[in-house]
């Protein structure tokens, strides 16, 4: 007997829902049918009255006894929301739960399902089932596009359980009402194509069964070019229909056609008969499928190395990591990895590169290296943080196996900055010792220095550290941060290339001065047009084939790039970078097209110290630009603090009877720099000193102030009149206590404490007399305080950001969302006096937040917060409705701020006022210090906001948001260094 792919058995009766489009209420299947099928069933799906546990258990156990391959319970799981209930399902020998999902919007899903809270309970049941070890699949009937967006449904399920094993799409078997009707195939095919593309990009298996009501011609038109043509199984009871065009279709014998009801309503509009048979449709792969161009295929055939990602886990937790569970080139299975290495050796690959995550965490790494050596591959390389290589035995094992090269990540020149970037304490020293171990064993070491917003200003200092520490024995790779995964969650880590370029030029020049070998990674995102006279130090040509084969589909170029002499070799900049910053920074390099021989001159290519020039005199004339050399020579004579710095405005001198107040600033982050710049514009305040754990002369000059590493020494020696705390949130409480003990007034960046307990402790200090002002800068936007003084019974807050805007939410992350919510509550809870209740929480599902809405109530007021991250333009809007019924509006759209009152329409007028928020806030802080003004924000306000933010984040999680992906890579961080401000 043929082994059917899938057989459905209905228990009869409802499943707890009353879906209009479901067939679960149809009559029960004859139980003897299972006995007749026996072990010819590969997949056995139990449907119908799945809340009658005795019947489900009996059917599942009977199927197990009959030798069925996979037992599936199709259920909304309304009665199985606890772990104990899910474990009962597991005990019945059920392998998989198949959960119907009608929409990502709770109101829509619940209305169609005919039961309140149906979606929330299904998500809870899915989580419980996943915890119990059951495989999770979802079933999505195609309904009206007004009611469902298919990618959003997939995302919601993935966030609930981490990984969805499969998504089944189908046309409803019963004729839906007009409101639910999915429409003609001309409307459906683009939606299916979008859903399938999204499933590929998220590594989710998409299944379209032969009895799904989606004909083969529609599948192919939607892009299902390699899904499996499963066995049709028994003749379906559902009625199908075919039209005259189907007679000429080459797949007519394999296709049931379309649903009868759909044919009667819409005919075959949008369907085109197949003129030839394709390869049998295979099931969609679990991994995203890439669409290769001919050029990329040719480049892949020419590549001279093999990259193998042997794990995605890591012993650090870098804030800009580009590796996730969906990263390409994963080779974690030993057997398949050995075969891949052998195949690569047979086609002449000269180098194999083992990467991760952290490849030394793989128990098979030494075996992989050994296989590569025995296969005759001459260069064997690993990307590593070298922490585990401080162990002599591990280092010896890898070198004896055949390791020849190491690409070691070291992103800072001192422990303090390294700790900030890797979130690991002590790893800076461990990595440098690991490098020593490799060098002692004659392994050629290249240093991977990832340039990001937190370290690019230290590039010249990093070069000097590297030369001092390793005496020129290592090759320095300078590479921009890759905007993928973790970095995309916080795009502020990705600086503009034009901002980095002056510091990169200084660092490259310093490399030549002190004989530190280096090169600049084009594949990682720094094209030659940003390198000035250092174009000979790009790795563009040496990795051209690898860049085209691996990354070309993720990069873009500007139209002007066609006129560049590197046009034939350069793949451009990362697509997410271009979406945020555009491509206008790309300027074509004039000159004749470059050739590989212009760079290498017959030298071997690879990570060796003698490949790249050591001076301009070694640069071939075809690449040398003496005018650019002169410009960089002038640049390096400019003090570092003058490079790409925000223009300083001298304070307006006023007649004063008192000296300016001296300010001590804690922190060196971007926010600290912005506050330092604002301080220079405030009459009566002067920045005296800066305290930062990685303080050096360059940093002190950048702030134009004295520099300190130790907080107590700075406080006791400088005796400041005021303190501004703008460092890592985890240090706030400790510093507030030290400053308060000395009786110094302070301005503290938000949130004032990392945890709720620390914030309460800071509030207690303020209550006991310490002068502590929270840095709620939005209160000081032009016209804001006057606007908030209007008595209101209802306040609406809307933050609208374009999809690729700088402030767009990059991920479902508590820290990121917590900061966004905090800003909103600063202006909406002012004067509330009591903690608001969260009335409702709504959001739209995606890989990242797109639209969120919260309704709050407290202190006799209603508050509506809306966050739209796919808006057309950047806006912040506040509306206050008074008890008398009048409405007032404050709007910041781009750089314009206006305010108005509504009669029939809004009468909006520009807000009169000067100064930016930070300058106004520091001016107010000066007046507070002088005793001529009371603080407009208190620590009690900050405590109320902090607690409310936490409740908002918890409400999101309860409603289905998954802040942690279940199958995300495991990373190790020092617990104390992890951000906990909104945990």
PDB file of C-alpha atoms in Angstrom, residues 658-666 679 682-690 704-706 708 713-725 739 743-747 922 925-926 929-930:
ATOM      1  CA  UNK A 658      30.125  85.503  40.070  1.00  0.00           C
ATOM      2  CA  UNK A 659      32.566  83.156  38.397  1.00  0.00           C
ATOM      3  CA  UNK A 660      31.162  80.393  36.141  1.00  0.00           C
ATOM      4  CA  UNK A 661      30.207  77.143  37.854  1.00  0.00           C
ATOM      5  CA  UNK A 662      32.753  74.393  37.222  1.00  0.00           C
ATOM      6  CA  UNK A 663      31.194  71.119  36.054  1.00  0.00           C
ATOM      7  CA  UNK A 664      32.627  67.620  36.389  1.00  0.00           C
ATOM      8  CA  UNK A 665      31.257  65.252  33.732  1.00  0.00           C
ATOM      9  CA  UNK A 666      31.118  61.462  34.214  1.00  0.00           C
ATOM     10  CA  UNK A 679      27.654  72.997  28.108  1.00  0.00           C
ATOM     11  CA  UNK A 682      25.539  77.820  28.424  1.00  0.00           C
ATOM     12  CA  UNK A 683      26.705  81.035  30.015  1.00  0.00           C
ATOM     13  CA  UNK A 684      27.679  80.502  33.646  1.00  0.00           C
ATOM     14  CA  UNK A 685      28.769  76.857  33.274  1.00  0.00           C
ATOM     15  CA  UNK A 686      32.174  75.571  32.205  1.00  0.00           C
ATOM     16  CA  UNK A 687      33.293  71.981  31.706  1.00  0.00           C
ATOM     17  CA  UNK A 688      36.255  71.559  34.025  1.00  0.00           C
ATOM     18  CA  UNK A 689      37.013  67.826  33.928  1.00  0.00           C
ATOM     19  CA  UNK A 690      35.805  64.522  32.534  1.00  0.00           C
ATOM     20  CA  UNK A 704      38.879  70.268  25.975  1.00  0.00           C
ATOM     21  CA  UNK A 705      38.984  69.474  29.688  1.00  0.00           C
ATOM     22  CA  UNK A 706      41.017  67.719  32.349  1.00  0.00           C
ATOM     23  CA  UNK A 708      40.489  61.477  35.194  1.00  0.00           C
ATOM     24  CA  UNK A 713      40.231  61.426  43.021  1.00  0.00           C
ATOM     25  CA  UNK A 714      38.459  63.662  40.507  1.00  0.00           C
ATOM     26  CA  UNK A 715      35.801  64.774  43.007  1.00  0.00           C
ATOM     27  CA  UNK A 716      38.281  65.458  45.794  1.00  0.00           C
ATOM     28  CA  UNK A 717      40.881  67.209  43.631  1.00  0.00           C
ATOM     29  CA  UNK A 718      38.726  69.340  41.334  1.00  0.00           C
ATOM     30  CA  UNK A 719      36.044  70.163  43.966  1.00  0.00           C
ATOM     31  CA  UNK A 720      33.438  70.920  41.281  1.00  0.00           C
ATOM     32  CA  UNK A 721      30.420  73.150  41.738  1.00  0.00           C
ATOM     33  CA  UNK A 722      28.174  70.692  39.881  1.00  0.00           C
ATOM     34  CA  UNK A 723      28.283  67.201  38.416  1.00  0.00           C
ATOM     35  CA  UNK A 724      26.722  65.754  35.282  1.00  0.00           C
ATOM     36  CA  UNK A 725      26.407  61.945  35.283  1.00  0.00           C
ATOM     37  CA  UNK A 739      28.412  62.973  44.848  1.00  0.00           C
ATOM     38  CA  UNK A 743      26.864  67.844  48.924  1.00  0.00           C
ATOM     39  CA  UNK A 744      27.343  68.625  45.199  1.00  0.00           C
ATOM     40  CA  UNK A 745      24.260  69.231  42.998  1.00  0.00           C
ATOM     41  CA  UNK A 746      23.995  66.847  40.045  1.00  0.00           C
ATOM     42  CA  UNK A 747      22.195  66.272  36.767  1.00  0.00           C
ATOM     43  CA  UNK A 922      21.575  72.698  31.205  1.00  0.00           C
ATOM     44  CA  UNK A 925      20.225  73.171  35.749  1.00  0.00           C
ATOM     45  CA  UNK A 926      22.455  76.236  36.140  1.00  0.00           C
ATOM     46  CA  UNK A 929      22.302  75.321  41.193  1.00  0.00           C
ATOM     47  CA  UNK A 930      22.096  79.077  41.725  1.00  0.00           C
TER      48      UNK A 930
END
